[in-house]
Short mmCIF file of C-alpha atoms in Angstrom, two decimals:
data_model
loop_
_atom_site.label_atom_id
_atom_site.label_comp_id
_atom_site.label_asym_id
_atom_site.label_seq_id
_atom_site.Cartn_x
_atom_site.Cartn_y
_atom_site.Cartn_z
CA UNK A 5 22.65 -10.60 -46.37
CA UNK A 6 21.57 -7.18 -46.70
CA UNK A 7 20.90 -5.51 -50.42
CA UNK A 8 19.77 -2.41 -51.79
CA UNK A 9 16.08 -2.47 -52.12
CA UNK A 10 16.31 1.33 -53.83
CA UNK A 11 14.80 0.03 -57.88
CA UNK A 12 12.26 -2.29 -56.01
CA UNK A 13 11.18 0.16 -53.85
CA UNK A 14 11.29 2.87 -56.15
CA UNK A 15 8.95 0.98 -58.81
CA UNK A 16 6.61 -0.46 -56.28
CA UNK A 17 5.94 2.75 -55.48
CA UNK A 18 3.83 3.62 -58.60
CA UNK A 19 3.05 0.00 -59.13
CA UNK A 20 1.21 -0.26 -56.02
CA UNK A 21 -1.56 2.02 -56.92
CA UNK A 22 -2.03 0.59 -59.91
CA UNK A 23 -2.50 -2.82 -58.31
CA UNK A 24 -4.72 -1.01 -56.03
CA UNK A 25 -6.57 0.78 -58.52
CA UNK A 26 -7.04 -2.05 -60.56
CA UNK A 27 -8.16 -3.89 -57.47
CA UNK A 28 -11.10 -0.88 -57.15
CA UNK A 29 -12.23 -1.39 -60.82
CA UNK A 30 -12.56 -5.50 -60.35
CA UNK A 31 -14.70 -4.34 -57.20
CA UNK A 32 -17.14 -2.28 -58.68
CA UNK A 33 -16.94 -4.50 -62.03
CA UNK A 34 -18.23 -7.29 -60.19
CA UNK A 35 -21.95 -6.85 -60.97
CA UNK A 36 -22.04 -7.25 -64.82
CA UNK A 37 -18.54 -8.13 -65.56
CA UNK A 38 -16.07 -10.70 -63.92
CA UNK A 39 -14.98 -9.01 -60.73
CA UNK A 40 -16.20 -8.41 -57.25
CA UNK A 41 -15.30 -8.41 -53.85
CA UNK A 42 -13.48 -11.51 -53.42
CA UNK A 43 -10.48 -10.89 -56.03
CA UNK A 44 -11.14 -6.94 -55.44
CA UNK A 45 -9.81 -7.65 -51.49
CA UNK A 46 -7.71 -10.58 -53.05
CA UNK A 47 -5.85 -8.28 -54.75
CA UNK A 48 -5.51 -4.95 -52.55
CA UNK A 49 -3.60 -7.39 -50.23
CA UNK A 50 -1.65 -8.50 -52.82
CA UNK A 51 -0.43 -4.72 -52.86
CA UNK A 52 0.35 -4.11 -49.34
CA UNK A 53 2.23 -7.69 -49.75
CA UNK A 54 4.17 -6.01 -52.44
CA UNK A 55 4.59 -2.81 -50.28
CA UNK A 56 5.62 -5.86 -47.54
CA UNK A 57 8.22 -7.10 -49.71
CA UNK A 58 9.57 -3.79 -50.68
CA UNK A 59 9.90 -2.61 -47.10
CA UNK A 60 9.80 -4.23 -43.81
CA UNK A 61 6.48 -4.92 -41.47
CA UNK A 62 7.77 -1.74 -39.38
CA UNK A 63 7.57 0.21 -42.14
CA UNK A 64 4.40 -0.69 -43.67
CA UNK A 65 2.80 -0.41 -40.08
CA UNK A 66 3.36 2.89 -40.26
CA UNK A 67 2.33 3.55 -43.02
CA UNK A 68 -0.69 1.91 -42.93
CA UNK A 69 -1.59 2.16 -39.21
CA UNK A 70 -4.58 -0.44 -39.59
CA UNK A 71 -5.79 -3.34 -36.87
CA UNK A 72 -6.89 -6.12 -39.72
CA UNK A 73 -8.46 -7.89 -36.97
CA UNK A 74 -10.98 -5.09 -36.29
CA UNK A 75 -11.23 -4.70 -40.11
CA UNK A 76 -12.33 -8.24 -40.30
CA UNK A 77 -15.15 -7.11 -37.58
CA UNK A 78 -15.97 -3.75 -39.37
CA UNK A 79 -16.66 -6.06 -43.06
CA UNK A 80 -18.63 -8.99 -40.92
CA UNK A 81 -20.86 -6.09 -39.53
CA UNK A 82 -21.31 -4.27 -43.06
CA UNK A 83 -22.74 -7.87 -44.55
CA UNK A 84 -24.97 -8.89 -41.28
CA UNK A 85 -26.13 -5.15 -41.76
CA UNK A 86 -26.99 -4.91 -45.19
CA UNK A 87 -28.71 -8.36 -44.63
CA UNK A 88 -30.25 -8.03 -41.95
CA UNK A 89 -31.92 -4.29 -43.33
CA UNK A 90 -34.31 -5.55 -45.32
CA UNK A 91 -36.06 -7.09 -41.69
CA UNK A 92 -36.79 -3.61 -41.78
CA UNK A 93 -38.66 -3.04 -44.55
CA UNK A 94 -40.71 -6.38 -44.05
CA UNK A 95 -38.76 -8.39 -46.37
CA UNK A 96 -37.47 -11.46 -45.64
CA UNK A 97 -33.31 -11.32 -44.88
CA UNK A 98 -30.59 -11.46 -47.29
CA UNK A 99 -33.18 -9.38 -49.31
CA UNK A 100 -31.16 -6.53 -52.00
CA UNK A 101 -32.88 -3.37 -52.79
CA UNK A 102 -31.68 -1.39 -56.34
CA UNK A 103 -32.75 1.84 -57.68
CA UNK A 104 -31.66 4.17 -60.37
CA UNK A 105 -30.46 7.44 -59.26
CA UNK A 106 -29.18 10.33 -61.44
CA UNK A 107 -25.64 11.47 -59.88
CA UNK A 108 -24.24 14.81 -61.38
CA UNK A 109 -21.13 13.39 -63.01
CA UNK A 110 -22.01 10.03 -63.37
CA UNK A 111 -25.54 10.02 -65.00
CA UNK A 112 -27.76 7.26 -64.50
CA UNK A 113 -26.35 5.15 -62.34
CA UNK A 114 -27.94 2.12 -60.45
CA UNK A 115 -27.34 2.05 -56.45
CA UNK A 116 -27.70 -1.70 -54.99
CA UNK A 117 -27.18 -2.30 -51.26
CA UNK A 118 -25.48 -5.61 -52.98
CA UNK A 119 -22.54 -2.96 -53.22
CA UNK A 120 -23.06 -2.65 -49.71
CA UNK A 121 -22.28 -6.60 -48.97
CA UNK A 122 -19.58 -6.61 -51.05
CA UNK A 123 -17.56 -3.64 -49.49
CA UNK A 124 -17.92 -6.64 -46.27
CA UNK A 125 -16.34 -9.52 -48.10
CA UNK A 126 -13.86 -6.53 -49.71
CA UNK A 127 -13.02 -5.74 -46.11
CA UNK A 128 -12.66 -9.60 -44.38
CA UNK A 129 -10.85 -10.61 -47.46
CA UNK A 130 -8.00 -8.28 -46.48
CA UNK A 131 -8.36 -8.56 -42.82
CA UNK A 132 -7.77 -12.41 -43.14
CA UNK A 133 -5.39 -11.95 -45.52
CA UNK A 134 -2.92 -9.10 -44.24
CA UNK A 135 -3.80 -10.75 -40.51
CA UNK A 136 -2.40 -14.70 -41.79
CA UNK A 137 0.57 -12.90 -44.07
CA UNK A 138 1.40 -10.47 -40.77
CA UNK A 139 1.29 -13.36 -37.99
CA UNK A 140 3.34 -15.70 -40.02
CA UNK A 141 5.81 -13.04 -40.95
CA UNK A 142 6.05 -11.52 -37.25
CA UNK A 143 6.50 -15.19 -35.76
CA UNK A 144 10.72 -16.29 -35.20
CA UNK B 10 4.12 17.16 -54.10
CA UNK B 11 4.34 17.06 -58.15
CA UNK B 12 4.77 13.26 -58.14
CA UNK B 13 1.78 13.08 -55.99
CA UNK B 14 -0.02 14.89 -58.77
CA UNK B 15 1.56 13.22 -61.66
CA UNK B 16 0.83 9.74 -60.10
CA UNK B 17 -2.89 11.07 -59.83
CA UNK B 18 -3.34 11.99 -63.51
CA UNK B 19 -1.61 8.68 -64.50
CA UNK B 20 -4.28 7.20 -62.56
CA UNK B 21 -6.96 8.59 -63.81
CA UNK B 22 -5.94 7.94 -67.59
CA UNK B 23 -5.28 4.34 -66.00
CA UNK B 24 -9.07 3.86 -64.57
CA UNK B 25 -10.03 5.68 -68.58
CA UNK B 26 -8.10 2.89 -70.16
CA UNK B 27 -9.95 -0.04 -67.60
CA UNK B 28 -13.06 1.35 -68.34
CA UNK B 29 -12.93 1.82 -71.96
CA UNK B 30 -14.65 5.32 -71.70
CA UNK B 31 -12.90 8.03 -73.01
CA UNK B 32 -15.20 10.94 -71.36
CA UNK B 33 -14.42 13.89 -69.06
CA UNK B 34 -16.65 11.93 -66.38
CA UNK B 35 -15.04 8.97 -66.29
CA UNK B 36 -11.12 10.91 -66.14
CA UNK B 37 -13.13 12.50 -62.47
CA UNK B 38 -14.01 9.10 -61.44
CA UNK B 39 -10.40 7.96 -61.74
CA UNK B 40 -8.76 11.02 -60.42
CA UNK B 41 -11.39 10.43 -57.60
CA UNK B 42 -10.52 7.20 -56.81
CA UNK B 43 -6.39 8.14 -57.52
CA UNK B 44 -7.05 10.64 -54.96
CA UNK B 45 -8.73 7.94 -52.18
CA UNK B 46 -5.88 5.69 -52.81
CA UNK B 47 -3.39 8.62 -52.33
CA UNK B 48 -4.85 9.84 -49.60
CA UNK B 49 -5.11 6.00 -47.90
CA UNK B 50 -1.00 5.79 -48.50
CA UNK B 51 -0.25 9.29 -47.53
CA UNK B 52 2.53 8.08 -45.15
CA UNK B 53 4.19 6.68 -47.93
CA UNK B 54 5.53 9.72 -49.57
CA UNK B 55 8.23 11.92 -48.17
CA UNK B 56 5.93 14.97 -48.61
CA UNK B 57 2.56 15.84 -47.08
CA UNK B 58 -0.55 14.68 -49.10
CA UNK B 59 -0.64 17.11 -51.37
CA UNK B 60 -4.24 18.40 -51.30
CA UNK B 61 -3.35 20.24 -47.96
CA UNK B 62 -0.96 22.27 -49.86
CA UNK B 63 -3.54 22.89 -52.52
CA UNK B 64 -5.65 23.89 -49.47
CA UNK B 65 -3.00 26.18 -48.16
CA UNK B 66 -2.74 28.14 -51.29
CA UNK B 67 -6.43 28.33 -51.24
CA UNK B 68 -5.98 30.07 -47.59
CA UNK B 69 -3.41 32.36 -49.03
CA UNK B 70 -5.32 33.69 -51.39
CA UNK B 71 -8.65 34.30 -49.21
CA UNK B 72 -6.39 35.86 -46.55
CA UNK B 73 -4.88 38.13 -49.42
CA UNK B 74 -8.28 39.54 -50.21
CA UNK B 75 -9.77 40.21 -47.11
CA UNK B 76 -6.93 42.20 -46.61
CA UNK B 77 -6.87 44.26 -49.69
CA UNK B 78 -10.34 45.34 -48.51
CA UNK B 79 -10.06 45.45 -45.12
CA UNK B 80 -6.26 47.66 -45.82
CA UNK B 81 -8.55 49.88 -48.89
CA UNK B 82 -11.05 50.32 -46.56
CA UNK B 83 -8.52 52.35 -43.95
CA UNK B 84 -6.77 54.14 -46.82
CA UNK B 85 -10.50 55.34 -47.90
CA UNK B 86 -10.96 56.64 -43.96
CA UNK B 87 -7.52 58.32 -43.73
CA UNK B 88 -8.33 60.09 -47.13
CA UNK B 89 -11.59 60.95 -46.81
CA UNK B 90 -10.24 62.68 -43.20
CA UNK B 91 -10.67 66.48 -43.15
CA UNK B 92 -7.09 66.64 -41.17
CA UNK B 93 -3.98 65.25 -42.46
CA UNK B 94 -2.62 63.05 -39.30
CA UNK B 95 -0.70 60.71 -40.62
CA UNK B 96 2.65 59.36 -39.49
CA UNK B 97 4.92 57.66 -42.39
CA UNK B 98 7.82 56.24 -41.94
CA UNK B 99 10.08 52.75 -43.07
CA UNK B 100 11.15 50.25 -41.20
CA UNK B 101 12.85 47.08 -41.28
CA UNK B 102 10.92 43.73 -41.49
CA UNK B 103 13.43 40.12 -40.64
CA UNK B 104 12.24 37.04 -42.46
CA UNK B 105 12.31 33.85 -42.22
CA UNK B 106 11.21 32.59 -45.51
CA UNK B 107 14.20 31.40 -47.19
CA UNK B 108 13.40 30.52 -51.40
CA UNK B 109 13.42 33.12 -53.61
CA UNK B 110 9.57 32.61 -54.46
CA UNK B 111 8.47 32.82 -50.98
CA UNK B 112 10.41 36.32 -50.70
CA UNK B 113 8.79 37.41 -53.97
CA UNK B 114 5.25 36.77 -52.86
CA UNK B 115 5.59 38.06 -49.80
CA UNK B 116 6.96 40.91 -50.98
CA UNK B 117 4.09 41.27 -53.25
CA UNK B 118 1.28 40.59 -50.93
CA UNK B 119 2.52 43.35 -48.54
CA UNK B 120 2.73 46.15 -51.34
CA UNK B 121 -0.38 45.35 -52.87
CA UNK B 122 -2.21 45.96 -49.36
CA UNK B 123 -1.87 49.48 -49.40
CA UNK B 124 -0.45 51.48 -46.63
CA UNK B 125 2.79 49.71 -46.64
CA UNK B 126 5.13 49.40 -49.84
CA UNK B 127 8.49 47.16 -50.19
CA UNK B 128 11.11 49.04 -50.58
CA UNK B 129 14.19 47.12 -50.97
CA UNK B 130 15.38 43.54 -49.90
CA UNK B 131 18.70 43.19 -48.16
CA UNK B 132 21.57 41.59 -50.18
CA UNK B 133 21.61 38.53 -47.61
CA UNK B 134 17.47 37.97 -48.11
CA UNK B 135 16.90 38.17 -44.35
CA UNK B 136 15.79 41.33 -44.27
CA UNK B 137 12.86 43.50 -45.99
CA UNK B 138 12.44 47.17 -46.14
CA UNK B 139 8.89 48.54 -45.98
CA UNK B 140 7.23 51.89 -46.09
CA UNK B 141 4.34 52.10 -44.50
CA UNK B 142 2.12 55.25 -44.77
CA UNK B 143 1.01 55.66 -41.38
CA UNK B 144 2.85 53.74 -38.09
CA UNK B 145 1.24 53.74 -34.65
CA UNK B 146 3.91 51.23 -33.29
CA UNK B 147 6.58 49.35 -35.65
CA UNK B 148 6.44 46.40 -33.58
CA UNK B 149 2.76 45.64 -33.56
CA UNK B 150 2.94 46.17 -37.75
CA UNK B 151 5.98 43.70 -38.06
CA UNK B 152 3.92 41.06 -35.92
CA UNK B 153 0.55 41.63 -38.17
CA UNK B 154 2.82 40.79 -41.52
CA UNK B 155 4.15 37.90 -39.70
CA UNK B 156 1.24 36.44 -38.10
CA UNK B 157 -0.45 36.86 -41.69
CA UNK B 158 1.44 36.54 -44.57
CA UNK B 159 4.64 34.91 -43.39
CA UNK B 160 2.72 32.06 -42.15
CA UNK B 161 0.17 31.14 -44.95
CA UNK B 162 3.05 31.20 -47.30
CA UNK B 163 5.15 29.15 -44.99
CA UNK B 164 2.21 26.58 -44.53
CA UNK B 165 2.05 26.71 -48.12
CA UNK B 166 5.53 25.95 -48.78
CA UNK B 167 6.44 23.46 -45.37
#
């Protein structure tokens, strides 16, 4: 049976970023408050499954012309990275570095490379996610 | 274009309300991250993402003052010229631009570089009527408006 999508697709169009945006303040919340980059990626997915719903897979290929399965690559090599750069600096691996930095519109602001390791989990978390929702929904 | 906006403002209030921080810095950080998120679902929107047209009106507006000095600058040499050699005349200039707006500023960005002047627009808007102050060749002036002006207000309006 086919409907008209035209109020679910109208509303998940401002929904969505909120979903995503809230999905960006868990991420960076994760250090001090509950949050991080498990239910940050957790939740971004839940978006494009939204988007998913809303429209077809077609659709939401285009508009989001990504390869999950290289995304899932590109978040594995930003944690091995970030763990494996403190070899560098004779530390032993797995080793975080912080420092406080004063950004123009921010003001004192502390950078960790922990930020780093999370944007990897961020990453796999929607790779295996979209890539498990997309290869069950494209299968007859 | 104005939904895009709209939808980054709401998120940026949004990200104010999350964060519990009510100062101009944080409203950035949110319209910053609005902006990312935008920008990531582009395709999603039936119009282009709308900083390129914020971009294209930035273009406009450089092109229309290097013109009003390089155009002040000629006016200065033909003035300044002992000899009066000057060939005025009007001609007509076909448009393409089709919304009353477009006409308007284009209308306006070719009399405020001096040496030409509009004179009237046709009753169908197709057509403008310019006097220019000194013409070597008609068709070399008709292809310098629409080479310029025409098409930074058409990429602004596309």
């Amino acid at each position: 049976m086919k409907t008209n999508d035209l109020i679910l697709q109208t509303v998940s169009k401002v929904i969505l970023f909120l979903i995503v945006l809230f999905s960006l303040y868990m991420f960076f919340a994760g250090h001090y408050h509950p949050g991080g980059g498990f239910v940050g990626g957790l939740m971004t997915s839940g978006a494009i499954v939204l988007m998913l719903l809303a429209y077809d897979i077609k659709t939401v290929t285009t508009i989001l012309p990504v390869d999950y399965k290289k995304m899932i690559a590109v978040g594995l090599l930003f944690a091995a990275g970030t763990a494996a750069g403190g070899l560098l600096f004779g530390v032993p691996f797995l080793t975080h570095a912080f420092t406080y930095v004063d950004l123009p519109l921010l003001g004192k602001t502390s950078l960790h490379t922990a930020v780093l390791f999370d944007t990897g989990v961020y990453l796999v978390v929607i790779g295996v996610t979209m890539t498990i929702i997309q290869t069950i929904g494209e299968s007859e | 274009m104005a939904f895009q906006i709209l939808l980054n403002f709401f998120l940026a209030f949004v990200w104010m309300f999350l964060k519990s921080s009510y100062t101009p810095a944080s409203f950035f950080v949110g319209y910053f991250f609005g902006l990312l998120i935008i920008y990531v679902f582009r395709r999603f929107f039936d119009s282009r993402f709308y900083l390129v047209r914020v971009n294209a009106v930035a273009v406009l507006f450089l092109l229309f003052i290097k013109e009003l000095f390089l155009a002040n600058w000629s006016v200065l040499k033909l003035v300044l010229r002992p000899k009066l050699n000057i060939k005025p005349g009007i001609f007509a200039l076909p448009t393409e631009l089709k919304k009353d707006w477009e006409i308007t500023v284009l209308a306006n960005l070719i009399t405020l570089t001096p040496g030409t002047l509009v004179v009237d627009v046709s009753f169908d808007n197709k057509t403008l009527y310019i006097h220019a102050m000194d013409i070597e060749d008609i068709n070399e002036a008709v292809d310098s408006i629409k080479n310029s002006f025409e098409k930074a207000i058409m990429e602004v309006s596309r």
